């Protein structure tokens, strides 16, 4: 038995109960997102809780969470989670139970559902959606660690699991988020639920999205209509996100076009939520406070630009056989040309801009 510390709380970790210290940043950001939700008395479910660290943090760090259920199929995990709940003085606000996530989701209602499985969350999506069917409003938080599938290294698995063709290109991590979001939106719409992404995060080995689940047929139709395709030219990096895919030749260089999708075309963040998260972070003493501050300000900046798909300066330089531009110079030039431009949390060497493709090539190439 060992102890780990996160968010100022102490947790037992035990052999045979999964605990990944590399997910601390993700747990920090998600706990901030929970705290930034403007609703009181939330009931939360950590459906694959393992040590219980995530659910306990949501409860202990946020005044708007009234109670949390920690569930896991493993007896060992539940015993560990129970000890952690006691260790942190959760009292009756926290219940740890041995249960199958899908069965629990079908039987019980929660305001906030956390799905943090190994691999893909797809097998749990339908039951998670059912959990919100009778509610006006709720929140669904999902992690996917099958990024190789979503990013296009395993094309057939993506088609099978997500019903989407992946696109393995310079902005494949954004495509991954958009394919996962699209899948959740289309799984929710038949229940007259609009799954609206309010927070999206991509790190090397995982993708995380938090959705606000809003009841209403009209909203469900609106989000379902935000699904489309990305068309891409591997020769000149031309791209277009639209309701329909373009086939044939690239409008810029006439090379053959590739496409990916269906995927979500809309906004990946609620900027007001990001702002509230940044405020909360400033008031908390997380170990990764500085990094969180940086990630949140990147997200806020790129969300403000709004355009889908970023340009990787290394990729452009390679394709056009020119030296790599400095990222600050590239941003300054794009802004001088009258366009919005920012860095992106998806990739440290890329820019997001609303400038037309020709302008981007002029400035960066
Ligand atoms: Zn082209």
Coordinates of C-alpha atoms and ligand atoms in Angstrom, one line a residue:
X1 CA 0.0 0.0 0.0
X2 CA 1.2 3.5 -0.9
X3 CA -0.2 7.0 -0.6
X4 CA -0.7 9.6 -3.3
X5 CA -1.6 13.2 -2.9
X6 CA -3.8 15.2 -5.3
X7 CA -5.6 18.4 -4.8
X8 CA -4.4 18.6 -1.2
X9 CA -6.1 15.2 -0.4
X10 CA -4.4 12.0 0.5
X11 CA -5.2 8.7 -1.1
X12 CA -4.3 5.1 -0.7
X13 CA -3.2 3.3 -3.8
X14 CA -3.0 -0.5 -3.8
X15 CA -1.6 -3.2 -5.9
X16 CA -4.3 -4.5 -8.3
X17 CA -6.3 -1.2 -8.1
X18 CA -5.6 1.0 -11.1
X19 CA -4.2 4.5 -10.4
X20 CA -2.5 6.5 -13.0
X21 CA -0.5 9.5 -11.6
X22 CA -0.2 10.9 -15.2
X23 CA -3.9 11.6 -15.1
X24 CA -3.6 14.2 -12.3
X25 CA -3.8 17.1 -14.7
X26 CA -7.0 15.7 -16.2
X27 CA -8.5 15.1 -12.8
X28 CA -7.5 18.7 -11.8
X29 CA -9.1 20.2 -14.9
X30 CA -12.3 18.1 -14.5
X31 CA -12.6 18.9 -10.9
X32 CA -12.3 22.6 -11.8
X33 CA -15.0 22.1 -14.5
X34 CA -17.3 20.4 -12.0
X35 CA -16.8 23.4 -9.6
X36 CA -17.4 25.8 -12.5
X37 CA -20.8 24.3 -13.3
X38 CA -23.5 26.8 -12.2
X39 CA -25.8 24.4 -10.4
X40 CA -26.1 23.4 -6.8
X41 CA -26.7 20.1 -4.9
X42 CA -25.2 17.9 -7.7
X43 CA -25.3 14.1 -7.4
X44 CA -22.3 12.6 -9.2
X45 CA -21.3 9.1 -10.3
X46 CA -17.8 7.9 -10.8
X47 CA -18.7 4.8 -12.7
X48 CA -15.3 3.1 -12.9
X49 CA -13.9 4.5 -9.8
X50 CA -10.8 2.3 -9.0
X51 CA -9.2 4.0 -6.0
X52 CA -12.0 6.5 -6.0
X53 CA -9.7 9.5 -6.3
X54 CA -11.7 11.2 -9.0
X55 CA -15.1 11.0 -7.4
X56 CA -13.8 11.9 -3.9
X57 CA -12.0 14.9 -5.4
X58 CA -15.1 16.1 -7.1
X59 CA -17.0 15.9 -3.8
X60 CA -14.4 17.3 -1.5
X61 CA -13.1 20.2 -3.7
X62 CA -16.5 21.5 -4.9
X63 CA -19.3 23.0 -2.8
X64 CA -21.8 22.4 -5.5
X65 CA -21.5 18.5 -5.3
X66 CA -23.8 17.2 -2.7
X67 CA -23.1 13.5 -3.0
X68 CA -21.0 11.0 -5.0
X69 CA -21.4 7.4 -5.8
X70 CA -18.2 5.4 -6.4
X71 CA -18.8 2.3 -8.4
X72 CA -16.5 -0.4 -9.7
X73 CA -16.9 -4.1 -10.7
X74 CA -13.8 -5.0 -8.7
X75 CA -14.2 -5.9 -5.0
X76 CA -10.6 -4.9 -4.3
X77 CA -11.2 -1.4 -5.9
X78 CA -14.4 -0.8 -3.9
X79 CA -12.6 -1.7 -0.6
X80 CA -9.8 0.7 -1.5
X81 CA -12.3 3.4 -2.6
X82 CA -14.2 3.0 0.7
X83 CA -11.0 3.4 2.7
X84 CA -10.2 6.5 0.7
X85 CA -13.6 8.0 1.3
X86 CA -13.2 7.4 5.1
X87 CA -9.6 8.7 5.0
X88 CA -10.9 12.0 3.6
X89 CA -13.9 12.3 5.9
X90 CA -16.5 12.0 3.1
X91 CA -19.1 10.6 5.5
X92 CA -22.6 9.9 4.1
X93 CA -22.0 12.1 1.1
X94 CA -20.0 9.3 -0.5
X95 CA -21.2 5.8 -1.2
X96 CA -18.9 3.1 -2.7
X97 CA -20.6 0.1 -4.2
X98 CA -19.6 -2.9 -6.2
X99 CA -21.6 -2.5 -9.4
X100 CA -21.5 -2.9 -13.2
X101 CA -21.4 0.6 -14.7
X102 CA -24.1 -0.1 -17.3
X103 CA -26.6 -1.6 -14.8
X104 CA -26.1 1.2 -12.4
X105 CA -26.6 3.8 -15.2
X106 CA -29.8 2.1 -16.3
X107 CA -31.3 2.0 -12.8
X108 CA -30.2 5.3 -11.2
X109 CA -30.3 9.0 -12.1
X110 CA -27.3 11.3 -11.5
X111 CA -26.7 14.9 -12.4
X112 CA -23.0 14.3 -13.3
X113 CA -21.7 11.1 -14.7
X114 CA -18.0 10.3 -15.0
X115 CA -17.0 7.6 -17.5
X116 CA -13.3 6.9 -17.2
X117 CA -12.9 3.4 -18.7
X118 CA -9.9 1.6 -20.2
X119 CA -10.0 2.2 -23.9
X120 CA -13.2 3.4 -25.5
X121 CA -16.3 4.7 -23.6
X122 CA -18.5 3.6 -26.5
X123 CA -19.8 0.4 -24.8
X124 CA -21.2 2.6 -22.0
X125 CA -22.6 5.5 -24.0
X126 CA -26.2 4.3 -24.5
X127 CA -26.7 3.5 -20.8
X128 CA -25.1 6.8 -19.8
X129 CA -27.5 8.6 -22.1
X130 CA -30.5 6.7 -20.6
X131 CA -29.4 8.0 -17.2
X132 CA -30.3 11.6 -18.3
X133 CA -33.5 10.8 -20.2
X134 CA -35.8 12.0 -17.6
X135 CA -33.8 15.1 -16.5
X136 CA -33.9 18.6 -17.9
X137 CA -30.2 19.1 -17.5
X138 CA -27.1 17.0 -16.6
X139 CA -23.4 16.5 -17.4
X140 CA -21.6 13.6 -19.0
X141 CA -17.8 13.4 -18.7
X142 CA -16.1 10.8 -20.9
X143 CA -12.5 9.7 -21.4
X144 CA -11.2 7.7 -24.3
X145 CA -7.7 6.2 -24.2
X146 CA -8.0 4.5 -27.6
X147 CA -6.4 7.5 -29.3
X148 CA -4.6 5.3 -31.8
X149 CA -8.0 4.3 -33.1
X150 CA -9.5 7.8 -33.0
X151 CA -6.4 9.4 -34.6
X152 CA -6.4 7.0 -37.5
X153 CA -3.7 4.4 -36.8
X154 CA -6.4 1.8 -36.6
X155 CA -8.9 2.8 -39.2
X156 CA -11.1 -0.2 -39.2
X157 CA -11.5 -0.2 -35.4
X158 CA -12.6 3.5 -35.7
X159 CA -15.2 2.7 -38.3
X160 CA -16.4 -0.2 -36.2
X161 CA -16.5 1.5 -32.8
X162 CA -17.3 5.1 -33.7
X163 CA -19.0 4.7 -37.1
X164 CA -16.5 7.2 -38.4
X165 CA -13.6 7.3 -40.8
X166 CA -10.6 8.7 -39.0
X167 CA -8.1 11.1 -40.6
X168 CA -4.5 10.6 -39.6
X169 CA -3.0 14.0 -40.4
X170 CA -1.4 17.0 -38.6
X171 CA -4.6 17.8 -36.6
X172 CA -5.5 14.2 -35.9
X173 CA -5.9 14.9 -32.2
X174 CA -8.6 17.5 -32.9
X175 CA -10.3 15.0 -35.3
X176 CA -10.2 12.4 -32.5
X177 CA -12.0 14.8 -30.1
X178 CA -14.6 15.7 -32.8
X179 CA -15.2 12.0 -33.7
X180 CA -15.8 11.1 -30.1
X181 CA -18.1 14.2 -29.6
X182 CA -20.0 13.3 -32.8
X183 CA -20.6 9.7 -31.5
X184 CA -21.9 11.0 -28.2
X185 CA -24.1 13.6 -29.8
X186 CA -25.7 11.0 -32.2
X187 CA -26.1 8.5 -29.3
X188 CA -28.0 11.2 -27.3
X189 CA -30.2 12.8 -30.0
X190 CA -32.8 9.9 -30.2
X191 CA -33.6 10.5 -26.5
X192 CA -34.3 14.2 -27.3
X193 CA -31.0 15.1 -25.5
X194 CA -28.6 17.6 -26.9
X195 CA -25.0 16.6 -25.9
X196 CA -23.2 20.0 -26.0
X197 CA -19.4 19.9 -25.5
X198 CA -18.4 22.4 -22.8
X199 CA -14.9 21.2 -22.2
X200 CA -12.4 19.3 -24.4
X201 CA -8.9 18.1 -23.7
X202 CA -6.4 16.1 -25.7
X203 CA -3.1 14.9 -24.2
X204 CA -0.8 12.3 -25.7
X205 CA -2.6 9.2 -24.7
X206 CA -6.2 10.3 -24.0
X207 CA -9.1 12.5 -25.0
X208 CA -11.5 14.0 -22.5
X209 CA -14.8 15.7 -23.2
X210 CA -17.5 17.0 -20.8
X211 CA -20.9 17.5 -22.3
X212 CA -23.9 19.4 -20.9
X213 CA -26.9 17.2 -21.5
X214 CA -29.9 19.3 -22.3
X215 CA -33.4 17.9 -22.7
X216 CA -35.4 19.1 -25.7
X217 CA -36.2 17.8 -29.2
X218 CA -35.2 21.1 -30.9
X219 CA -31.8 21.3 -29.2
X220 CA -31.2 17.6 -30.0
X221 CA -31.9 18.4 -33.7
X222 CA -29.6 21.4 -33.6
X223 CA -26.7 19.4 -32.2
X224 CA -27.3 16.5 -34.6
X225 CA -27.1 19.0 -37.4
X226 CA -23.6 20.1 -36.2
X227 CA -22.2 16.7 -37.4
X228 CA -20.3 16.7 -40.7
X229 CA -17.0 15.8 -42.4
X230 CA -13.5 17.1 -42.7
X231 CA -11.9 17.1 -46.2
X232 CA -8.2 17.4 -46.4
X233 CA -5.4 17.6 -49.0
X234 CA -2.2 15.9 -47.9
X235 CA -0.2 17.8 -50.5
X236 CA -0.9 21.4 -49.4
X237 CA -2.7 21.0 -46.1
X238 CA -5.9 22.5 -47.4
X239 CA -8.8 21.6 -45.2
X240 CA -12.5 22.1 -44.9
X241 CA -15.0 21.2 -42.1
X242 CA -18.5 21.1 -43.5
X243 CA -21.8 19.2 -43.5
X244 CA -20.7 17.3 -46.6
X245 CA -17.3 15.9 -47.6
X246 CA -15.6 17.1 -50.7
X247 CA -14.4 14.4 -53.1
X248 CA -12.1 14.7 -56.0
X249 CA -9.4 17.3 -56.4
X250 CA -8.1 19.9 -53.9
X251 CA -9.5 23.4 -54.8
X252 CA -6.0 24.8 -54.1
X253 CA -3.6 22.4 -55.7
X254 CA -5.8 19.8 -57.5
X255 CA -4.3 16.8 -55.6
X256 CA -6.6 14.1 -54.4
X257 CA -8.7 14.9 -51.4
X258 CA -9.1 12.6 -48.4
X259 CA -12.0 12.9 -45.9
X260 CA -12.8 11.9 -42.3
X261 CA -16.0 11.7 -40.3
X262 CA -18.8 12.0 -39.5
X263 CA -17.5 14.3 -36.7
X264 CA -18.7 17.2 -34.7
X265 CA -18.1 20.6 -36.3
X266 CA -19.1 23.0 -33.5
X267 CA -17.4 24.6 -30.5
X268 CA -15.2 22.5 -28.3
X269 CA -15.4 24.8 -25.2
X270 CA -17.8 27.0 -23.3
X271 CA -15.7 30.1 -22.8
X272 CA -17.6 31.2 -19.8
X273 CA -16.9 27.9 -18.1
X274 CA -13.2 28.2 -19.0
X275 CA -13.1 31.6 -17.4
X276 CA -14.7 30.3 -14.2
X277 CA -12.3 27.3 -14.2
X278 CA -9.3 29.7 -14.4
X279 CA -10.7 31.7 -11.4
X280 CA -11.1 28.6 -9.4
X281 CA -7.6 27.4 -10.2
X282 CA -6.2 30.7 -9.1
X283 CA -7.9 30.2 -5.7
X284 CA -6.7 26.6 -5.3
X285 CA -3.3 25.2 -4.5
X286 CA -2.9 22.5 -7.1
X287 CA 0.6 21.1 -7.6
X288 CA 0.1 21.7 -11.4
X289 CA -1.4 25.1 -10.9
X290 CA 0.9 26.9 -13.4
X291 CA 0.4 24.2 -16.1
X292 CA -3.4 24.3 -15.6
X293 CA -3.3 28.1 -16.0
X294 CA -1.4 27.7 -19.3
X295 CA -3.7 25.0 -20.7
X296 CA -6.8 27.0 -19.8
X297 CA -5.5 30.2 -21.4
X298 CA -4.5 28.3 -24.5
X299 CA -8.0 26.8 -24.7
X300 CA -9.6 30.2 -24.2
X301 CA -7.5 31.7 -26.9
X302 CA -8.1 28.9 -29.5
X303 CA -11.8 28.8 -28.6
X304 CA -12.0 32.5 -29.4
X305 CA -10.5 32.0 -32.9
X306 CA -13.2 29.5 -33.5
X307 CA -11.8 27.9 -36.7
X308 CA -11.6 24.1 -36.9
X309 CA -8.3 22.3 -37.7
X310 CA -4.9 23.9 -36.8
X311 CA -1.8 24.3 -39.0
X312 CA 1.4 22.7 -37.8
X313 CA 4.3 24.9 -38.8
X314 CA 6.6 21.9 -39.1
X315 CA 4.2 20.1 -41.4
X316 CA 3.8 23.2 -43.6
X317 CA 7.6 23.7 -43.8
X318 CA 8.1 20.1 -44.7
X319 CA 5.4 20.1 -47.5
X320 CA 6.6 23.4 -48.9
X321 CA 10.3 22.6 -48.4
X322 CA 10.9 25.9 -46.6
X323 CA 12.4 26.6 -43.2
X324 CA 10.1 26.4 -40.2
X325 CA 8.6 29.8 -39.2
X326 CA 8.8 31.0 -35.6
X327 CA 5.3 30.5 -34.0
X328 CA 5.3 34.1 -32.6
X329 CA 6.2 35.5 -35.9
X330 CA 3.5 33.5 -37.7
X331 CA 0.9 34.6 -35.2
X332 CA 1.9 38.3 -35.5
X333 CA 1.8 38.1 -39.3
X334 CA -1.6 36.5 -39.4
X335 CA -2.9 39.2 -37.0
X336 CA -1.4 42.0 -39.0
X337 CA -3.2 40.6 -42.0
X338 CA -6.4 41.2 -40.1
X339 CA -7.2 37.6 -39.0
X340 CA -7.6 35.9 -35.6
X341 CA -4.8 33.6 -34.7
X342 CA -3.7 31.7 -31.6
X343 CA -1.6 28.8 -30.4
X344 CA -3.5 25.5 -29.6
X345 CA -3.4 23.2 -26.6
X346 CA -3.5 20.3 -29.1
X347 CA 0.0 20.8 -30.5
X348 CA 2.9 23.1 -29.3
X349 CA 4.1 23.8 -32.9
X350 CA 0.7 24.7 -34.4
X351 CA -1.4 27.8 -34.9
X352 CA -5.2 28.1 -35.2
X353 CA -6.5 30.8 -37.4
X354 CA -9.6 31.9 -39.3
X355 CA -7.4 33.2 -42.3
X356 CA -8.1 31.6 -45.7
X357 CA -5.8 28.8 -46.7
X358 CA -4.0 30.9 -49.3
X359 CA -3.2 33.6 -46.7
X360 CA -1.9 30.9 -44.3
X361 CA 0.4 29.5 -46.9
X362 CA 1.7 33.0 -47.9
X363 CA 2.4 33.8 -44.2
X364 CA 3.8 30.4 -43.1
X365 CA 5.3 29.1 -46.3
Ligands
LIG1 ZN1 -4.0 20.8 -52.0

